Coordinates of C-alpha atoms and ligand atoms in Angstrom, one line a residue:
M1171 CA -6.9 14.1 -48.5
T1172 CA -3.5 15.6 -48.0
A1173 CA -2.1 16.6 -44.6
T1174 CA -2.0 20.3 -43.6
T1175 CA 1.7 20.1 -42.9
E1176 CA 4.7 18.1 -44.3
P1177 CA 3.7 14.5 -44.0
I1178 CA 5.2 12.3 -41.4
L1179 CA 3.1 9.2 -42.3
E1180 CA 1.8 8.3 -45.7
V1181 CA -0.4 5.3 -45.9
T1182 CA -1.3 3.9 -49.3
G1183 CA -3.5 0.8 -50.1
L1184 CA -3.1 -0.7 -46.7
V1185 CA -4.6 -4.2 -46.4
K1186 CA -4.6 -6.7 -43.6
H1187 CA -6.4 -10.0 -44.3
Y1188 CA -6.3 -12.7 -41.6
P1189 CA -6.7 -16.2 -43.1
L1190 CA -9.9 -18.0 -42.0
T1191 CA -9.2 -21.6 -41.5
Q1192 CA -11.2 -24.7 -41.0
G1193 CA -10.3 -27.9 -39.1
V1194 CA -7.7 -28.4 -36.5
L1195 CA -5.3 -30.8 -38.1
F1196 CA -5.0 -29.5 -41.6
R1197 CA -6.1 -25.9 -41.1
K1198 CA -7.5 -25.5 -44.6
Q1199 CA -7.9 -21.9 -45.6
V1200 CA -11.6 -21.2 -46.3
G1201 CA -11.5 -17.4 -46.6
A1202 CA -10.2 -14.3 -45.1
V1203 CA -11.2 -11.8 -42.4
K1204 CA -10.7 -8.5 -44.3
A1205 CA -9.9 -6.5 -41.2
V1206 CA -8.3 -3.6 -43.2
D1207 CA -9.1 -3.6 -46.8
G1208 CA -7.6 -0.6 -48.6
V1209 CA -6.8 2.3 -46.3
D1210 CA -5.2 5.6 -47.5
F1211 CA -4.4 8.6 -45.5
T1212 CA -1.5 11.0 -44.6
L1213 CA -0.6 12.4 -41.2
G1214 CA 1.1 15.7 -41.2
R1215 CA 3.9 16.6 -38.7
G1216 CA 2.4 18.0 -35.5
E1217 CA -1.1 17.1 -36.7
T1218 CA -3.8 14.9 -35.1
L1219 CA -5.8 12.6 -37.3
G1220 CA -8.9 11.2 -35.6
I1221 CA -10.1 7.8 -36.9
V1222 CA -13.6 6.8 -35.9
G1223 CA -15.9 3.9 -36.7
E1224 CA -18.0 1.1 -35.2
S1225 CA -16.7 -1.9 -33.4
G1226 CA -14.9 -4.3 -35.7
C1227 CA -14.3 -1.9 -38.6
G1228 CA -10.5 -2.3 -38.3
K1229 CA -9.3 0.6 -36.2
S1230 CA -7.1 -1.4 -33.9
T1231 CA -5.7 -3.4 -36.8
V1232 CA -4.7 -0.1 -38.5
A1233 CA -3.1 1.0 -35.2
K1234 CA -1.1 -2.2 -35.0
L1235 CA 0.0 -1.9 -38.6
L1236 CA 1.2 1.7 -38.1
C1237 CA 3.2 0.6 -35.1
S1238 CA 4.8 -2.4 -36.9
L1239 CA 3.1 -4.8 -34.5
E1240 CA 1.6 -6.5 -37.5
R1241 CA 2.7 -6.8 -41.1
P1242 CA 0.3 -5.7 -43.8
T1243 CA -0.9 -8.1 -46.5
A1244 CA -0.4 -5.3 -49.0
G1245 CA 0.1 -1.6 -49.2
S1246 CA 2.8 0.8 -47.9
I1247 CA 3.4 3.0 -44.9
L1248 CA 5.9 5.7 -45.4
F1249 CA 7.5 7.2 -42.3
K1250 CA 9.3 10.4 -43.3
G1251 CA 9.4 9.1 -46.8
E1252 CA 10.7 5.6 -46.1
D1253 CA 8.5 2.5 -46.5
I1254 CA 8.6 0.8 -43.1
T1255 CA 6.5 -2.3 -44.0
R1256 CA 9.4 -4.3 -45.2
L1257 CA 12.0 -3.5 -42.6
S1258 CA 13.5 -6.0 -40.2
G1259 CA 16.3 -6.2 -37.6
R1260 CA 17.8 -2.9 -36.4
A1261 CA 15.9 -0.8 -38.9
L1262 CA 12.6 -2.1 -37.7
K1263 CA 13.6 -1.6 -34.1
A1264 CA 14.5 2.0 -34.8
V1265 CA 11.2 2.7 -36.5
R1266 CA 9.2 1.0 -33.7
R1267 CA 10.9 3.4 -31.3
N1268 CA 9.6 6.4 -33.2
I1269 CA 6.0 5.3 -33.6
Q1270 CA 4.5 4.3 -30.2
M1271 CA 1.1 3.1 -29.2
V1272 CA -1.1 4.0 -26.3
F1273 CA -3.6 1.3 -25.6
Q1274 CA -7.3 1.4 -24.9
D1275 CA -7.8 -0.2 -21.5
P1276 CA -5.5 1.0 -18.7
Y1277 CA -7.0 -1.8 -16.5
T1278 CA -5.6 -4.7 -18.6
S1279 CA -2.7 -3.2 -20.5
L1280 CA -0.5 -2.6 -17.4
N1281 CA 1.1 -5.6 -15.8
P1282 CA -0.4 -5.7 -12.2
R1283 CA 2.8 -7.3 -10.8
M1284 CA 5.2 -4.6 -12.0
T1285 CA 5.8 -1.3 -10.3
V1286 CA 4.9 1.9 -12.1
G1287 CA 8.7 2.6 -12.4
D1288 CA 9.3 -0.7 -14.1
I1289 CA 6.3 -0.3 -16.4
V1290 CA 7.3 3.2 -17.5
G1291 CA 11.0 2.2 -17.8
E1292 CA 10.4 -1.1 -19.5
P1293 CA 10.9 0.4 -23.0
Y1294 CA 14.5 1.1 -22.0
D1295 CA 15.2 -2.6 -21.6
I1296 CA 14.5 -2.9 -25.3
H1297 CA 16.3 0.3 -26.2
P1298 CA 19.1 0.7 -23.6
E1299 CA 20.8 3.2 -25.9
V1300 CA 18.1 5.8 -25.0
A1301 CA 18.7 5.7 -21.2
P1302 CA 21.8 4.3 -19.5
K1303 CA 20.9 2.1 -16.5
G1304 CA 22.0 4.7 -13.9
D1305 CA 19.9 7.3 -15.5
R1306 CA 16.6 5.4 -15.7
R1307 CA 15.0 6.2 -12.4
R1308 CA 15.5 9.9 -12.9
R1309 CA 14.0 9.7 -16.4
V1310 CA 11.0 7.7 -15.2
Q1311 CA 10.3 10.2 -12.5
E1312 CA 10.5 13.0 -15.0
L1313 CA 8.1 11.2 -17.2
L1314 CA 5.6 10.8 -14.3
D1315 CA 5.9 14.5 -13.6
V1316 CA 5.3 15.3 -17.3
V1317 CA 2.0 13.4 -17.3
G1318 CA 0.9 14.9 -14.0
L1319 CA 1.6 12.1 -11.6
N1320 CA 3.6 12.4 -8.4
P1321 CA 7.2 11.2 -9.2
E1322 CA 7.3 9.6 -5.7
Y1323 CA 4.8 7.0 -6.9
V1324 CA 7.5 5.0 -8.8
N1325 CA 7.3 2.1 -6.4
R1326 CA 3.5 1.7 -6.4
Y1327 CA 1.5 -0.8 -8.3
P1328 CA -1.2 -0.2 -11.0
H1329 CA -4.1 -1.2 -8.7
Q1330 CA -3.2 1.7 -6.4
F1331 CA -4.3 4.2 -9.2
S1332 CA -7.6 5.3 -10.6
G1333 CA -8.4 4.6 -14.3
G1334 CA -7.4 8.1 -15.4
Q1335 CA -4.1 7.9 -13.5
R1336 CA -3.5 4.5 -15.1
Q1337 CA -4.0 5.9 -18.5
R1338 CA -1.4 8.6 -17.6
I1339 CA 1.0 5.8 -16.7
G1340 CA 0.4 4.2 -20.2
I1341 CA 1.0 7.6 -21.8
A1342 CA 4.3 8.1 -19.8
R1343 CA 5.4 4.7 -21.0
G1344 CA 4.5 5.7 -24.6
L1345 CA 6.6 8.8 -24.3
A1346 CA 9.7 7.0 -22.7
L1347 CA 11.5 6.6 -26.0
R1348 CA 10.7 10.1 -27.2
P1349 CA 8.7 9.0 -30.3
E1350 CA 7.6 11.3 -33.1
V1351 CA 4.3 9.6 -33.6
I1352 CA 1.8 8.3 -31.1
V1353 CA -1.0 6.1 -32.1
A1354 CA -3.6 6.2 -29.4
D1355 CA -6.1 3.4 -29.7
E1356 CA -9.3 4.5 -27.9
P1357 CA -7.2 6.0 -25.1
V1358 CA -10.3 7.3 -23.2
S1359 CA -13.0 4.8 -24.1
A1360 CA -12.6 2.9 -20.8
L1361 CA -12.7 6.0 -18.7
D1362 CA -15.5 7.9 -17.0
V1363 CA -16.7 10.8 -19.0
S1364 CA -15.5 13.2 -16.4
V1365 CA -12.0 11.9 -16.7
Q1366 CA -12.0 11.6 -20.5
A1367 CA -11.5 15.4 -21.0
Q1368 CA -8.6 15.5 -18.6
V1369 CA -6.7 12.8 -20.5
V1370 CA -7.6 14.4 -23.8
N1371 CA -6.2 17.7 -22.5
L1372 CA -3.1 16.1 -21.3
L1373 CA -2.5 14.6 -24.8
D1374 CA -3.1 18.0 -26.3
R1375 CA -0.5 19.6 -24.0
L1376 CA 2.0 16.9 -24.6
Q1377 CA 1.6 17.2 -28.4
A1378 CA 2.8 20.8 -28.2
E1379 CA 5.5 20.2 -25.7
F1380 CA 7.1 17.2 -27.5
D1381 CA 6.2 18.1 -31.1
L1382 CA 4.2 14.9 -31.5
S1383 CA 2.0 13.8 -34.3
Y1384 CA -1.1 11.8 -33.3
V1385 CA -3.4 9.2 -34.8
F1386 CA -6.3 9.2 -32.3
I1387 CA -8.7 6.4 -32.5
A1388 CA -12.3 6.4 -31.1
H1389 CA -15.7 4.9 -31.5
D1390 CA -17.4 8.1 -31.5
L1391 CA -17.2 11.3 -33.5
S1392 CA -17.8 13.5 -30.4
V1393 CA -14.7 12.2 -28.6
V1394 CA -12.2 13.1 -31.4
R1395 CA -13.8 16.5 -32.2
H1396 CA -11.7 18.6 -29.8
I1397 CA -8.4 17.0 -30.4
S1398 CA -8.4 16.3 -34.2
D1399 CA -7.3 18.6 -37.0
R1400 CA -8.7 16.1 -39.5
V1401 CA -11.0 13.1 -39.1
G1402 CA -11.3 9.9 -41.1
V1403 CA -14.4 7.7 -40.8
M1404 CA -13.9 4.0 -41.2
Y1405 CA -16.5 1.4 -42.3
L1406 CA -15.7 -2.3 -42.7
G1407 CA -12.0 -2.0 -43.3
R1408 CA -11.9 1.3 -45.3
I1409 CA -11.9 5.0 -44.8
V1410 CA -15.2 6.2 -46.4
E1411 CA -14.8 10.0 -45.7
I1412 CA -11.9 12.1 -44.5
G1413 CA -11.4 15.8 -44.1
R1414 CA -10.7 18.7 -41.8
D1415 CA -12.8 18.6 -38.7
A1416 CA -15.2 21.4 -39.8
E1417 CA -15.7 19.6 -43.2
I1418 CA -16.6 16.4 -41.5
Y1419 CA -18.8 17.7 -38.7
D1420 CA -20.6 20.5 -40.5
H1421 CA -20.6 19.2 -44.1
P1422 CA -20.5 15.4 -44.1
T1423 CA -21.1 14.1 -47.5
H1424 CA -21.0 10.3 -46.9
P1425 CA -24.3 8.8 -45.8
Y1426 CA -22.5 6.7 -43.1
T1427 CA -20.9 9.8 -41.6
Q1428 CA -24.3 11.6 -41.7
A1429 CA -25.8 8.7 -39.8
L1430 CA -23.1 8.6 -37.2
L1431 CA -23.4 12.4 -36.7
S1432 CA -27.1 12.2 -36.4
A1433 CA -26.7 9.9 -33.4
V1434 CA -24.5 12.3 -31.5
P1435 CA -26.5 14.1 -28.8
V1436 CA -27.2 17.7 -29.5
P1437 CA -27.5 19.8 -26.3
D1438 CA -29.5 22.7 -27.9
P1439 CA -33.2 21.7 -28.0
E1440 CA -33.9 23.9 -31.0
A1441 CA -31.1 22.5 -33.0
R1442 CA -32.2 19.1 -32.0
E1443 CA -35.7 19.7 -33.4
H1444 CA -34.4 20.8 -36.8
R1445 CA -32.0 17.9 -37.1
E1446 CA -32.6 14.9 -39.3
R1447 CA -32.3 11.7 -37.4
I1448 CA -31.0 8.8 -39.5
I1449 CA -31.4 5.4 -38.0
L1450 CA -29.2 2.8 -39.6
T1451 CA -30.9 -0.6 -39.8
G1452 CA -29.4 -3.9 -40.4
D1453 CA -26.1 -5.2 -39.0
V1454 CA -22.6 -4.4 -40.3
P1455 CA -21.8 -7.2 -42.8
S1456 CA -19.1 -9.7 -41.8
P1457 CA -15.5 -8.7 -42.8
T1458 CA -15.3 -12.2 -44.3
N1459 CA -18.0 -11.4 -46.7
I1460 CA -17.9 -7.7 -47.8
P1461 CA -20.6 -6.5 -50.2
S1462 CA -19.7 -5.9 -53.8
G1463 CA -19.3 -2.3 -55.0
C1464 CA -19.9 0.1 -52.2
R1465 CA -19.4 -1.8 -48.9
F1466 CA -21.9 0.5 -47.2
R1467 CA -24.8 0.0 -49.7
T1468 CA -26.6 -2.7 -47.7
R1469 CA -27.4 -0.2 -45.0
C1470 CA -27.6 2.9 -47.2
W1471 CA -30.8 4.8 -47.9
K1472 CA -29.3 6.3 -51.0
A1473 CA -28.2 3.0 -52.6
Q1474 CA -28.8 2.5 -56.3
E1475 CA -28.0 -0.2 -58.7
R1476 CA -24.7 1.4 -59.5
C1477 CA -23.6 1.0 -55.9
A1478 CA -23.6 -2.7 -56.2
R1479 CA -21.4 -2.6 -59.3
E1480 CA -18.9 0.1 -58.8
V1481 CA -16.5 0.7 -55.8
P1482 CA -16.7 4.4 -55.1
A1483 CA -13.2 6.0 -54.9
L1484 CA -12.2 8.0 -51.9
A1485 CA -11.9 11.4 -53.6
V1486 CA -13.5 14.8 -53.8
P1487 CA -17.0 14.2 -55.3
A1488 CA -17.2 15.6 -58.9
A1489 CA -20.0 18.0 -58.0
F1490 CA -17.9 19.7 -55.3
R1491 CA -14.6 19.6 -57.1
D1492 CA -14.7 23.2 -58.5
A1493 CA -16.0 24.8 -55.3
S1494 CA -13.4 25.1 -52.6
G1495 CA -16.1 25.0 -49.9
P1496 CA -16.3 22.6 -46.9
A1497 CA -18.1 19.9 -49.0
A1498 CA -15.0 19.6 -51.1
H1499 CA -13.2 16.8 -49.2
D1500 CA -12.7 13.1 -49.9
S1501 CA -15.8 11.0 -49.7
A1502 CA -16.3 7.5 -51.1
C1503 CA -19.9 7.8 -52.3
H1504 CA -21.3 7.8 -55.8
F1505 CA -24.2 10.0 -54.6
A1506 CA -22.4 12.3 -52.2
A1507 CA -23.8 15.4 -53.9
E1508 CA -27.4 14.2 -54.0
R1509 CA -29.4 15.9 -51.4
Q1510 CA -32.6 14.1 -51.8
V1511 CA -33.1 10.9 -50.1
V1512 CA -34.1 7.9 -52.1
P1513 CA -36.5 5.6 -50.1
A1514 CA -34.8 2.3 -49.6
E1515 CA -36.4 -1.1 -49.9
G1516 CA -36.3 -4.2 -47.8
E1517 CA -33.6 -4.2 -45.2
H1518 CA -31.9 -1.0 -46.4
G1519 CA -31.3 1.8 -44.1
N1520 CA -34.1 4.2 -43.2
G1521 CA -34.1 7.7 -44.5
P1522 CA -34.1 10.7 -42.2
G1523 CA -37.5 11.1 -40.5
Ligands
ATP2812 N1 -5.6 -11.7 -35.2 C1 -6.8 -11.7 -35.8 N2 -7.2 -12.8 -36.4 C2 -8.4 -12.9 -37.1 N3 -9.3 -11.8 -37.1 C3 -8.9 -10.7 -36.5 C4 -7.7 -10.6 -35.8 N4 -7.6 -9.3 -35.3 C5 -8.7 -8.7 -35.6 N5 -9.5 -9.5 -36.3 C6 -10.9 -9.2 -36.9 O1 -10.7 -8.0 -37.7 C7 -11.8 -7.2 -37.6 C8 -11.3 -5.8 -37.2 O2 -10.8 -5.9 -35.9 P1 -10.3 -4.6 -35.1 O3 -9.9 -5.1 -33.7 O4 -9.2 -3.9 -35.9 O5 -11.6 -3.7 -35.0 P2 -11.8 -2.3 -34.2 O6 -12.3 -1.3 -35.1 O7 -10.6 -1.9 -33.4 O8 -13.0 -2.8 -33.2 P3 -13.3 -2.2 -31.7 O9 -13.9 -0.9 -31.8 O10 -14.2 -3.3 -31.1 O11 -12.0 -2.1 -30.9 C9 -12.7 -7.8 -36.6 O12 -13.7 -8.5 -37.4 C10 -11.9 -8.8 -35.8 O13 -12.6 -9.8 -35.4
MG2813 MG1 -10.2 -1.7 -31.4

């Protein structure tokens, strides 16, 4: 699925396999953890792409690859047209400055022994060219102000702040080098629901103010809804469906997305009554042992023999190709257009009921 504006990131065939070893002395490789196993997407300038999926599906690994904190096993990441996966030295440093990460847990990602001023200003130690020493304190105070914290707090320590305030500190730090892209890995998952919206709103405001492009990662489709222009759904190391937010929320065509959406609470009792509940059974298979063909088939109520043989491509399903309606977005399912539910056997997923 192409971005809605000129692309700032173009990710193609991204793979990260961690070797699985046995024994302490000889560390024989016995397999691989396929954390990311063929991910494609583009991020447009000024756009927010939400990425959602269950625990362990590879979201944080994608985030680390985008921020050059890990090197991919295969695939490419173009930043403004240049492949950044093979850079080293100064070129790598320059790119890292431009693509910054905001971490999930503000309780563990901030060093408790550093003052807020040192935490927010630390990126300038690595990139002194951005802020000369004498200018740092002023810059840090400006950053605190930008994220809605009192600039006078520079000498306080993380434990003196609430969870939401700590996440603001993490965001200020992420902004210090004036990046063009921010990869936010579950930035609100560790926060109280009442605080989540404030942090999401802050990110929204900063995006407009600093012309930022976001990859916003979450567990849950409801969290990314308000901030995302497009949403990608991950399952076991791959994106299985991606599209504009109305396409994904109102016309999901992949059975996994349909199941995730059916689990999102619906406030309206009437709508709730008419909704199909899809309960997924079975566990997510291990990323060391990914099913053949469609990786979702072991939990899918639509699965057929073909699904074990053929890997479905992430593309607009043939049946929707000519229509330009909301169903016409990329979905990696052989039976995306089939409405009727095929009863599954054995440990396959349950149908709607
Ligand atoms: N350094 C590593 N070595 C080996 N396996 C790893 C490593 N990092 C991640 N993995 C494995 O890769 C898979 C994907 O992990 P990742 O952290 O990317 O998932 P996630 O979607 O971010 O999960 P969560 O929602 O729990 O944060 C998991 O099975 C994880 O155990
Ligand atoms: Mg994670």
